[in-house]
mmCIF file of C-alpha atoms in Angstrom:
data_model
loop_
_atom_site.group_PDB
_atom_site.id
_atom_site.type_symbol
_atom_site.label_atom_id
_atom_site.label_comp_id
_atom_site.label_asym_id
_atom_site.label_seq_id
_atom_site.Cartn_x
_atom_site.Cartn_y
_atom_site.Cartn_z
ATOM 1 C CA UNK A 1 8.745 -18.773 -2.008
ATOM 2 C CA UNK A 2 12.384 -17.868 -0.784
ATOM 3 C CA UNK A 3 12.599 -15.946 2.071
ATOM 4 C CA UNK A 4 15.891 -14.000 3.161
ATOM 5 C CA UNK A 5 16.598 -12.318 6.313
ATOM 6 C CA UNK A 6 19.517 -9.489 7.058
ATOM 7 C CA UNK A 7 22.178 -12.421 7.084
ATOM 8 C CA UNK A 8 21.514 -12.727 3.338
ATOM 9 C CA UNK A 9 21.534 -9.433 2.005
ATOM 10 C CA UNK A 10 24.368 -7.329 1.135
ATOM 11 C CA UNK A 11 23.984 -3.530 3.389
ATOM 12 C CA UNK A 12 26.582 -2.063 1.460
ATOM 13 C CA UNK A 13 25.066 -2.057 -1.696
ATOM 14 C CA UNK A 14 22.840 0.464 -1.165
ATOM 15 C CA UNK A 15 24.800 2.734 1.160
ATOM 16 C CA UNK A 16 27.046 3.487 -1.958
ATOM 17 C CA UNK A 17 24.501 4.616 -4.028
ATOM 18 C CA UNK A 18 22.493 8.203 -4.534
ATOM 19 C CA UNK A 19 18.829 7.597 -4.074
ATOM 20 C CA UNK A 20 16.089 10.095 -4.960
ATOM 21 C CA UNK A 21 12.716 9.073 -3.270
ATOM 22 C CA UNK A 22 10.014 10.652 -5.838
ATOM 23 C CA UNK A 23 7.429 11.531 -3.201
ATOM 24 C CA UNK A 24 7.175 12.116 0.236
ATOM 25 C CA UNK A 25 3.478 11.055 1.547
ATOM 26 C CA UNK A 26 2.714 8.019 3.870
ATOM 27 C CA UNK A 27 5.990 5.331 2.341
ATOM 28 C CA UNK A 28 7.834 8.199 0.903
ATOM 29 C CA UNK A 29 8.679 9.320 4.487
ATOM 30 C CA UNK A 30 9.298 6.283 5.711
ATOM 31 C CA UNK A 31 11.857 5.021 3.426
ATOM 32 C CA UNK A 32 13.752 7.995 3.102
ATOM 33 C CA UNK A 33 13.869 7.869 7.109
ATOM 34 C CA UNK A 34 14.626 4.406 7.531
ATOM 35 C CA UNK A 35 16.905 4.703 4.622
ATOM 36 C CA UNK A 36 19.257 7.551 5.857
ATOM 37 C CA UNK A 37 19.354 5.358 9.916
ATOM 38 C CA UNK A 38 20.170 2.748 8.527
ATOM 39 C CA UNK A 39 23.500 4.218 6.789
ATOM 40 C CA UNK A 40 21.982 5.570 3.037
ATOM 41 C CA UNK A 41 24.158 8.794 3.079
ATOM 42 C CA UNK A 42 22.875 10.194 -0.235
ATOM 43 C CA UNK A 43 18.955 10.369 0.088
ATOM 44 C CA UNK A 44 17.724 13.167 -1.386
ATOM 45 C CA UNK A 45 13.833 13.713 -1.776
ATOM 46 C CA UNK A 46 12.391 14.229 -5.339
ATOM 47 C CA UNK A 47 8.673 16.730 -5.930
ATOM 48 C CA UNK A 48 7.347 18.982 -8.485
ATOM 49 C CA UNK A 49 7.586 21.996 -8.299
ATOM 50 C CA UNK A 50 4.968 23.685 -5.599
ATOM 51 C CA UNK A 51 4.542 20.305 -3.798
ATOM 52 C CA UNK A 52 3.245 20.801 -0.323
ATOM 53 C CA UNK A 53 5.789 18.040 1.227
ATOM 54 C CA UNK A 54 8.535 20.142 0.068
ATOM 55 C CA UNK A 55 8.243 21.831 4.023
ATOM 56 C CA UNK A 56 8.141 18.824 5.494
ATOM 57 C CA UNK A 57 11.283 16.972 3.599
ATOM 58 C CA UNK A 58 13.658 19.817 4.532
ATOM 59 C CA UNK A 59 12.553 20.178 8.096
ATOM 60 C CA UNK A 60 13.384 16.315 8.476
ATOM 61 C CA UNK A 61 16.796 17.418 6.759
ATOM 62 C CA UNK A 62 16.392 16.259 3.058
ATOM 63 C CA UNK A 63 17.560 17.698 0.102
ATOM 64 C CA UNK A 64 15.016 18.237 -2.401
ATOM 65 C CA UNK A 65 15.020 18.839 -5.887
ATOM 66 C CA UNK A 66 12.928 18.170 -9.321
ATOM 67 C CA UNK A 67 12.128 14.995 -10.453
ATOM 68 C CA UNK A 68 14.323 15.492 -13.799
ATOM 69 C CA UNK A 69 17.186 17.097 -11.364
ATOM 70 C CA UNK A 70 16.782 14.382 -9.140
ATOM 71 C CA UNK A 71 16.747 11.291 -12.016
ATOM 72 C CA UNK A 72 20.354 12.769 -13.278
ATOM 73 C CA UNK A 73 21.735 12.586 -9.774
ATOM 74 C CA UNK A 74 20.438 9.628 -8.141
ATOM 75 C CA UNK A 75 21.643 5.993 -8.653
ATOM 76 C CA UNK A 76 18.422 4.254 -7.955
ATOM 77 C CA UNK A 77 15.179 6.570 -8.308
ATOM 78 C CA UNK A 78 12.580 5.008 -5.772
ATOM 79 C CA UNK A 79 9.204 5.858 -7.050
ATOM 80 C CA UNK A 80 6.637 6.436 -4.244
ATOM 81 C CA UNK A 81 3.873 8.896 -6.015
ATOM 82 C CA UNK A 82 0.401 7.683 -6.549
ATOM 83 C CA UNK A 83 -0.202 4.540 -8.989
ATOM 84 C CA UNK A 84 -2.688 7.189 -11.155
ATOM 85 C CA UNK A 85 0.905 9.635 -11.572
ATOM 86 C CA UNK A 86 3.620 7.582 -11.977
ATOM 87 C CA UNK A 87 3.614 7.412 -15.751
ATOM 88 C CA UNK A 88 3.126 10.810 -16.323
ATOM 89 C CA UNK A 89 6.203 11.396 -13.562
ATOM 90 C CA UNK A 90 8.064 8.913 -15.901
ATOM 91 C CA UNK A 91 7.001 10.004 -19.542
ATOM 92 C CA UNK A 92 7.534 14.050 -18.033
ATOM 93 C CA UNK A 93 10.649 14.193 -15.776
ATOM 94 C CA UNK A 94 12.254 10.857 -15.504
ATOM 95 C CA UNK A 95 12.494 9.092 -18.678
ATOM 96 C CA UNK A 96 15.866 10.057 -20.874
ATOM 97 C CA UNK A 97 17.146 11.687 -17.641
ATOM 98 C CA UNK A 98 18.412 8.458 -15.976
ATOM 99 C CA UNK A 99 21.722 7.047 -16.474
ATOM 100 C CA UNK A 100 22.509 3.726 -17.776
ATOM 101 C CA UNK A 101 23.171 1.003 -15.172
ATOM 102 C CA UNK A 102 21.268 2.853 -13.357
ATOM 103 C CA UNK A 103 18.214 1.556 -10.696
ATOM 104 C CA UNK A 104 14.538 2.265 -11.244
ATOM 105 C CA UNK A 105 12.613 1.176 -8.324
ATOM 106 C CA UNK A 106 8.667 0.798 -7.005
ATOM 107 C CA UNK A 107 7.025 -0.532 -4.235
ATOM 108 C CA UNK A 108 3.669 -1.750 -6.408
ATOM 109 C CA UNK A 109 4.250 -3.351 -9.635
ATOM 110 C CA UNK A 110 1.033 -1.923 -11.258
ATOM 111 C CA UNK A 111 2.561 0.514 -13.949
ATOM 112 C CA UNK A 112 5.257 -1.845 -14.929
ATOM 113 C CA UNK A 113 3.295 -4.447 -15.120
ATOM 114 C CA UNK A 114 0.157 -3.409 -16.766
ATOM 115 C CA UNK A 115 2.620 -1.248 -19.718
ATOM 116 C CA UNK A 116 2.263 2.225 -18.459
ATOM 117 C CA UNK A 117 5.635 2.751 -17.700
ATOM 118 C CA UNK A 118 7.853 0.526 -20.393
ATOM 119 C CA UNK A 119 11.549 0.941 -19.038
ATOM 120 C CA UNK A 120 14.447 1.375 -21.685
ATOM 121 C CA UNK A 121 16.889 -1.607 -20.637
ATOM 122 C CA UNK A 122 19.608 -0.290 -20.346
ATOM 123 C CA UNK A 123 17.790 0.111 -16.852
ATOM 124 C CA UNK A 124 17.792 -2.336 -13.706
ATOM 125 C CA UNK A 125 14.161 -2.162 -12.918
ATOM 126 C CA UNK A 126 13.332 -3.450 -9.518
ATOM 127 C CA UNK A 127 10.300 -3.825 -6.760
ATOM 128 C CA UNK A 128 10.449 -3.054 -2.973
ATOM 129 C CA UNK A 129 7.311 -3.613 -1.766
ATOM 130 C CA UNK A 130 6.843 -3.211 2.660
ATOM 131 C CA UNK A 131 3.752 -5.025 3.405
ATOM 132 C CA UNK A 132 2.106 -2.069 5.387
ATOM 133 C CA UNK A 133 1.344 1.923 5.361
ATOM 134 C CA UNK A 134 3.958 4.205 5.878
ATOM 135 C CA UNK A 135 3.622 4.398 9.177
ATOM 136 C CA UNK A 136 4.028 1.250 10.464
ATOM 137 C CA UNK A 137 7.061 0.475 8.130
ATOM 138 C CA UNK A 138 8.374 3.916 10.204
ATOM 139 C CA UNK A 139 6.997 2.675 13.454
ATOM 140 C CA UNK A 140 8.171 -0.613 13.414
ATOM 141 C CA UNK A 141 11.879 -0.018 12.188
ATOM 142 C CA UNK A 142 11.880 2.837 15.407
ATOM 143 C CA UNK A 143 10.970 -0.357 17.710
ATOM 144 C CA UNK A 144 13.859 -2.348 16.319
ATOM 145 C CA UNK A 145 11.695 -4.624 14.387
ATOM 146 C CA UNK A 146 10.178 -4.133 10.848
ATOM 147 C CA UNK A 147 7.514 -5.182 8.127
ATOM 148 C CA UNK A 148 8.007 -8.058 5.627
ATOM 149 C CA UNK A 149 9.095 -6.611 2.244
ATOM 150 C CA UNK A 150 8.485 -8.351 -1.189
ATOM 151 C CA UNK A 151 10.965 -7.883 -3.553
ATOM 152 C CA UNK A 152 11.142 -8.578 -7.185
ATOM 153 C CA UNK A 153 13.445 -8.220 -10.469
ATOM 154 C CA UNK A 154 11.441 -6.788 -13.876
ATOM 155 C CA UNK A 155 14.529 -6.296 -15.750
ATOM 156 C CA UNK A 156 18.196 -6.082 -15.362
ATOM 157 C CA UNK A 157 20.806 -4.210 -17.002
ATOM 158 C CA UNK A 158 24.142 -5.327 -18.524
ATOM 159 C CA UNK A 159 25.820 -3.009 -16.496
ATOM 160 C CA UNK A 160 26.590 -4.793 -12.891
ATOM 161 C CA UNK A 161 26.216 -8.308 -14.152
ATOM 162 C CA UNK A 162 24.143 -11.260 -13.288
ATOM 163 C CA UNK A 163 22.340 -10.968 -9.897
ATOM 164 C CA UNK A 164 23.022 -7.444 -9.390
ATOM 165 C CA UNK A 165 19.553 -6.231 -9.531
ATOM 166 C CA UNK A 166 18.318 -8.546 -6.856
ATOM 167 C CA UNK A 167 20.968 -7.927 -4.836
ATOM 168 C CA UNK A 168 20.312 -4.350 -4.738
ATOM 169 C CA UNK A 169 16.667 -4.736 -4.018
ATOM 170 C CA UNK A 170 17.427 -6.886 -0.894
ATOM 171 C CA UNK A 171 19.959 -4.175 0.126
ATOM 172 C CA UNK A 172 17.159 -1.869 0.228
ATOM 173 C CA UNK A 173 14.787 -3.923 1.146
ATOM 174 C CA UNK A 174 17.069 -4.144 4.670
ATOM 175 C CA UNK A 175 17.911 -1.318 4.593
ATOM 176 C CA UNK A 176 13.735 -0.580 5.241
ATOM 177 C CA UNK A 177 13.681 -3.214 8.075
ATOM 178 C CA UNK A 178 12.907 -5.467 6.533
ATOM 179 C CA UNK A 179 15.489 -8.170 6.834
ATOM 180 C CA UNK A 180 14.801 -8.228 10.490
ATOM 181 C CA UNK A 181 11.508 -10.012 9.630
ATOM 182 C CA UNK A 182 11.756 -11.191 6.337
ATOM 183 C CA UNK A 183 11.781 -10.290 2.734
ATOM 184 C CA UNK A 184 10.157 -12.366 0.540
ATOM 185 C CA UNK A 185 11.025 -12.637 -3.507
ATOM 186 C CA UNK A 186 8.355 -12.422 -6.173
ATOM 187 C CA UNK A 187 7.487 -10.938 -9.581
ATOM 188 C CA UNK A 188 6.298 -7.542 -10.500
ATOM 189 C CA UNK A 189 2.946 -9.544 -12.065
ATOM 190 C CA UNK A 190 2.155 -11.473 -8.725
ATOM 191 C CA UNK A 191 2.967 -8.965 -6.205
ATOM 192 C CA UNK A 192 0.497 -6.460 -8.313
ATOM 193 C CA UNK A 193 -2.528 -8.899 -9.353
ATOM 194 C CA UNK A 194 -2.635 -10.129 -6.058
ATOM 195 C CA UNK A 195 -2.392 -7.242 -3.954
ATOM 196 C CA UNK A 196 -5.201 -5.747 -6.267
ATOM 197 C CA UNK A 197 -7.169 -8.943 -5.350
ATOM 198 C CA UNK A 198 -6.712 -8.576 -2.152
ATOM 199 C CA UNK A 199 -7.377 -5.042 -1.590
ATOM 200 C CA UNK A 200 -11.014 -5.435 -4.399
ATOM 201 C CA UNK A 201 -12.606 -8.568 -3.121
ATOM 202 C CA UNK A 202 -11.739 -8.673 0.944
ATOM 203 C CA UNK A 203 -9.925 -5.708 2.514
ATOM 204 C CA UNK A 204 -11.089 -2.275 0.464
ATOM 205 C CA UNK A 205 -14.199 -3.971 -1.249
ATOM 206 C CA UNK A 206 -15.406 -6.657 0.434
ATOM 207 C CA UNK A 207 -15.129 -6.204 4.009
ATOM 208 C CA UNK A 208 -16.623 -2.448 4.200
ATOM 209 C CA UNK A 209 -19.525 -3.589 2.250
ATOM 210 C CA UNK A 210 -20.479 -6.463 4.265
ATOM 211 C CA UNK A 211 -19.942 -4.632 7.621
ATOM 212 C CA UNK A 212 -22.491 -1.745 5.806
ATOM 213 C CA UNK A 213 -24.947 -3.852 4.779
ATOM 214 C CA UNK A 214 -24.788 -6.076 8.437
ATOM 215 C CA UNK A 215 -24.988 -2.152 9.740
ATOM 216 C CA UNK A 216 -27.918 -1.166 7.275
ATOM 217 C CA UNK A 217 -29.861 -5.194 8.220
ATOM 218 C CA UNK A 218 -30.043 -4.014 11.732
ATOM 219 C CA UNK A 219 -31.167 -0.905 11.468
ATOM 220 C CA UNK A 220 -34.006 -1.710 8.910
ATOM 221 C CA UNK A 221 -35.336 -4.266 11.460
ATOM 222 C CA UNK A 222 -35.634 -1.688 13.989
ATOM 223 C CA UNK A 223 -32.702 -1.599 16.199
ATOM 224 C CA UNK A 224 -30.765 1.082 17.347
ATOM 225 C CA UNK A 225 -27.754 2.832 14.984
ATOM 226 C CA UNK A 226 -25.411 3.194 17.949
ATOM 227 C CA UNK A 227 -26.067 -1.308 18.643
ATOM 228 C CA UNK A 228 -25.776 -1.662 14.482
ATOM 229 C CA UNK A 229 -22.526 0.271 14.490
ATOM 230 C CA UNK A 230 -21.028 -1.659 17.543
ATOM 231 C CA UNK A 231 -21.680 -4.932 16.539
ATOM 232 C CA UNK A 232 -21.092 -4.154 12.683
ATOM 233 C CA UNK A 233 -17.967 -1.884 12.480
ATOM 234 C CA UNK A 234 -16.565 -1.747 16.100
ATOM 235 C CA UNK A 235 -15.557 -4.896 16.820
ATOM 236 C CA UNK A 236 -14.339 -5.806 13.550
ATOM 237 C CA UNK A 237 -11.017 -4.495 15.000
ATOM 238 C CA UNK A 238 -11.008 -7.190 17.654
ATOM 239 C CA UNK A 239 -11.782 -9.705 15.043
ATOM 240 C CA UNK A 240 -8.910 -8.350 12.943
ATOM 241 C CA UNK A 241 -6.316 -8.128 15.534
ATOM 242 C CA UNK A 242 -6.301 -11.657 16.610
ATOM 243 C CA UNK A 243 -6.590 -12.728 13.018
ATOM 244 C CA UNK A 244 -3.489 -10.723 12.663
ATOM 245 C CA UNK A 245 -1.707 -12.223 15.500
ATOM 246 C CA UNK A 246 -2.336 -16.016 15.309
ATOM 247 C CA UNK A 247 -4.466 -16.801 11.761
ATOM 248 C CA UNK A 248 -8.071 -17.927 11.629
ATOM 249 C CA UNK A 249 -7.325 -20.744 13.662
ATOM 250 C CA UNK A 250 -6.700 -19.268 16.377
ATOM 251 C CA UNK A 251 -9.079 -16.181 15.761
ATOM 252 C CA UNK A 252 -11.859 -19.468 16.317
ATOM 253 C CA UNK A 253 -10.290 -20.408 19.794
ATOM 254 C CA UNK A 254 -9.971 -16.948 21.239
ATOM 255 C CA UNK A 255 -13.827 -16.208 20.483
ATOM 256 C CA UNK A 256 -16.670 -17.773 22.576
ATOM 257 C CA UNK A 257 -18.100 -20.945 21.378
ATOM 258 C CA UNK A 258 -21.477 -19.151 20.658
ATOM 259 C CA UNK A 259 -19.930 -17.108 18.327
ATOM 260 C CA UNK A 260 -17.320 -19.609 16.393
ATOM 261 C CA UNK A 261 -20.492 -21.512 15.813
ATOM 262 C CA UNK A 262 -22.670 -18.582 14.743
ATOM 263 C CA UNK A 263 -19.368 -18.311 11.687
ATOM 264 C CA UNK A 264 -19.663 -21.950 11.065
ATOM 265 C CA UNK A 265 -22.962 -22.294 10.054
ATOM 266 C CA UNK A 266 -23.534 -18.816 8.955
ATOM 267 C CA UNK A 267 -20.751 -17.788 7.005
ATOM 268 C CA UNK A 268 -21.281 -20.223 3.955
ATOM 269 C CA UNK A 269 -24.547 -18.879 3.600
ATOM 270 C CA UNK A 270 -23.176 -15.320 2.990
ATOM 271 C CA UNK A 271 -20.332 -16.783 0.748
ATOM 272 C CA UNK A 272 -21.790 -19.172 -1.639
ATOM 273 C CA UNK A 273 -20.028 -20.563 -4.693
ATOM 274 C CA UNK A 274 -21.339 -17.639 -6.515
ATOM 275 C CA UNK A 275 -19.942 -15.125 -4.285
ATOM 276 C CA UNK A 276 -16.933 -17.317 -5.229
ATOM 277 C CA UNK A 277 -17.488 -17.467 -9.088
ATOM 278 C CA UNK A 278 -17.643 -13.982 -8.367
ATOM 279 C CA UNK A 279 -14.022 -13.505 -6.905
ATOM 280 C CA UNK A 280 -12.858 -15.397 -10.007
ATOM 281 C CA UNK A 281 -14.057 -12.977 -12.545
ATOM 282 C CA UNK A 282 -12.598 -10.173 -10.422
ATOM 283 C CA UNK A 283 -9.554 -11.520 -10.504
ATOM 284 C CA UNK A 284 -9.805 -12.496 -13.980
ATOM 285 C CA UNK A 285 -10.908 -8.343 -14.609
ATOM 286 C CA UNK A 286 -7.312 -7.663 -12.687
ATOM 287 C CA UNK A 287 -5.277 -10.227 -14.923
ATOM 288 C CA UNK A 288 -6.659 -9.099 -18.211
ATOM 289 C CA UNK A 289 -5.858 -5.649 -17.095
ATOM 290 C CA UNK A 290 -9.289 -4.342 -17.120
ATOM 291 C CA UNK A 291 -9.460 -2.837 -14.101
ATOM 292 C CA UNK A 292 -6.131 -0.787 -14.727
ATOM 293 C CA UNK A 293 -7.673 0.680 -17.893
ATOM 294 C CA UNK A 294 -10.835 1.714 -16.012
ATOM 295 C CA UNK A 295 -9.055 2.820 -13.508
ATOM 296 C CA UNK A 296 -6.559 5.023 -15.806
ATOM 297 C CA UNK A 297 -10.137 6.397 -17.611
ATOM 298 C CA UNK A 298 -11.553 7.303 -14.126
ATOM 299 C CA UNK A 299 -8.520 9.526 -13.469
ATOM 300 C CA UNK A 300 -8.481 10.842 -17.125
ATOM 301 C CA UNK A 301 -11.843 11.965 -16.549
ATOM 302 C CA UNK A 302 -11.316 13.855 -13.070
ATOM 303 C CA UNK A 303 -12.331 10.596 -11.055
ATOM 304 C CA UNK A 304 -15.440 11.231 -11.085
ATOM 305 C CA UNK A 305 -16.522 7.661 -9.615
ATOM 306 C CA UNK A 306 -14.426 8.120 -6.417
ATOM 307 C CA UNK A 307 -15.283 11.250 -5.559
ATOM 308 C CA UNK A 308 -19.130 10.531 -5.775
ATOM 309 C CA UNK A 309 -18.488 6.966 -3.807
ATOM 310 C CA UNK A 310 -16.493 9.555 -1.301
ATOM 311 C CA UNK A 311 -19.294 11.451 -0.526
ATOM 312 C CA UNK A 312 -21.645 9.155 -0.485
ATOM 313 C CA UNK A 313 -19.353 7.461 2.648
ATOM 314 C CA UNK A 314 -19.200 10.695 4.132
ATOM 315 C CA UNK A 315 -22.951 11.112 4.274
ATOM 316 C CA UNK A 316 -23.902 7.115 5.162
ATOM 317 C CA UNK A 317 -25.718 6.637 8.137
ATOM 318 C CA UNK A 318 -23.218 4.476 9.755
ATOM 319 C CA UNK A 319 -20.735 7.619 9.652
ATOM 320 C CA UNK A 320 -22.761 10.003 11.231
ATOM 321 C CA UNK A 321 -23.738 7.732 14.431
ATOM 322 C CA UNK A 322 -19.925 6.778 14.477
ATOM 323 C CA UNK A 323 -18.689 9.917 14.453
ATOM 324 C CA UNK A 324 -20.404 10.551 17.737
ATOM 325 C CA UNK A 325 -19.667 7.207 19.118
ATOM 326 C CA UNK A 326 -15.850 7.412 18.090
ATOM 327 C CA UNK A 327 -15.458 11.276 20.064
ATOM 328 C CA UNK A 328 -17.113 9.337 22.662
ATOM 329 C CA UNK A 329 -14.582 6.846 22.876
ATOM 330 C CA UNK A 330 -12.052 9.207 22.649
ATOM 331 C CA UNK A 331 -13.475 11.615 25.322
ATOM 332 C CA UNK A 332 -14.145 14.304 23.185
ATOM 333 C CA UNK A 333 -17.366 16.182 21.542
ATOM 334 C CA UNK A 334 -17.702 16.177 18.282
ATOM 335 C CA UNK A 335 -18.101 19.592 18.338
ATOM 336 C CA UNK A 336 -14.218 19.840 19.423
ATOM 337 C CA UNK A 337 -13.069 18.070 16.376
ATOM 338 C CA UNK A 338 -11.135 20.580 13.926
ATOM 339 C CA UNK A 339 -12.952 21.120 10.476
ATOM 340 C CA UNK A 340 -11.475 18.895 7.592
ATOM 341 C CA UNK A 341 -8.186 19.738 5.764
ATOM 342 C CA UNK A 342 -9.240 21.128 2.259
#
């Protein structure tokens, strides 16, 4: 996999062009941010009409305007809404608007991949994908550093000529941070089935599950909630951070010797070849696209899975006790805590 750093990437390219970011949430923010320090002139903000970030946008100095307005103005239309949106933003207030030669960009390949967005080609369609939240690409660029950014190519126009597209998408890609680190090239169909991979079988599927059932073991056997919850969910953070910083190998050396060897002969027994075989067929689910069309009938019908999983978290034993045990931590009461935003 080639890997290019700041040296390799053109910054002018995208300082000459209009860019409408199509959402400001958690990486909406953050690229139109990092964006305008790092030179981007022209970055205007893009929301329906009524959109609560509207506020927010023009207090951090942003023009904003409709999505159709903002497809008509912009050179390269950066599309940052929710996966479940983005081809109704398309089909409703972006498609027929843009002008040819013109830049269509994402940072998740899903709709373009999967056929629910099917760009005319007279479009350079590219990917920008920072390998973190919002606020980390926003916090790390601040602390002169960045996050690694995939990018990738889907189509490219006859308008700028060979390479152009690429060459844009490393411009912005930069222009994020992410040349200070590294930006990494790929395809819309492997940055999007393995990032759903990723996210289904270990980090938004896999690891809360295990570290609820470890929670829910303990508590059945008669221990205490607040010891389940510590030894379950609270130290998973630990774990995670030297993962992070130096890989599993040295995750093993940094732990006590009672504990790498508790892993070693434990941890095969929890994944077996058919937890394995397992992982295969969910990925095989993501490459056939069968996920994406459940996941497009889920939001047809309301989402009516998600919210009922969402309460169900909310109620779990394992919140309740660490509700109390995070204010704790944090010296407060959980009494103090403001109500929920509706």
């Amino acid at each position: 996999m080639k890997i290019y750093r700041s040296e390799d990437c053109d910054a002018d390219l995208v300082k000459a062009k209009r860019v409408a970011i199509v959402g400001y949430g958690s990486q909406g923010h953050a690229h139109a941010l990092n964006l305008r320090d790092s030179g981007v002139r022209d970055v205007a903000v893009a929301l329906r009409e009524g959109s609560a970030s509207r506020a927010r946008a023009e207090a951090a100095g942003f023009p904003v305007m409709g999505n159709a307005e903002a497809a008509e103005w912009a050179d390269l239309v950066m599309v940052l809404a929710p996966d479940e949106e983005q081809a109704a933003i398309w089909s409703h207030d972006l498609a027929g608007h843009m002008r040819p030669g013109s830049a269509l960009a994402f940072a998740h390949g899903l709709n373009v991949h999967f056929g629910l967005i099917r760009p005319p080609a007279y479009l350079d369609v590219i990917l920008i994908a920072p390998k973190g939240p919002g606020r980390a690409l926003r916090r790390d660029y601040l602390r002169g550093s960045g996050l690694p950014c995939l990018v990738a190519v889907h189509q490219e126009s006859a308008a700028g000529g060979n390479g152009h597209a690429l060459a844009l998408a490393l411009s912005y890609a930069d222009a994020l941070g992410g040349g200070r680190v590294g930006i990494l090239e790929t395809s819309f169909r492997e940055e999007c089935e393995t990032d759903l991979f990723g996210e289904q079988a270990v980090l938004c599927g896999g690891i809360p599950l295990l570290i609820r059932a470890g929670f829910e073991t303990l508590v059945e056997a008669g221990y205490a909630p607040e010891m389940a919850y510590f030894e379950c969910l609270h130290e998973v953070k630990l774990i995670v951070d030297l993962l992070h910083d130096g890989g599993l190998a040295a995750m093993g050396l940094a732990i006590s010797n009672t504990a790498e060897f508790g892993g070693l002969v434990t941890g095969p027994r929890l994944v077996t070849e058919e937890t394995r075989a397992e992982m295969r067929r969910v990925l095989a689910d993501i490459q056939a696209g069968r996920f994406v069309k459940r996941f497009v009938l889920e939001n047809q019908a309301g989402a009516p899975e998600l919210a009922a999983s969402r309460a169900a978290a909310r109620a779990h034993p394992i919140e309740v006790v660490g509700e109390t045990l995070r204010a704790m931590m944090r010296g407060t009461s959980v009494v103090d805590k403001p109500p929920p935003q509706s």
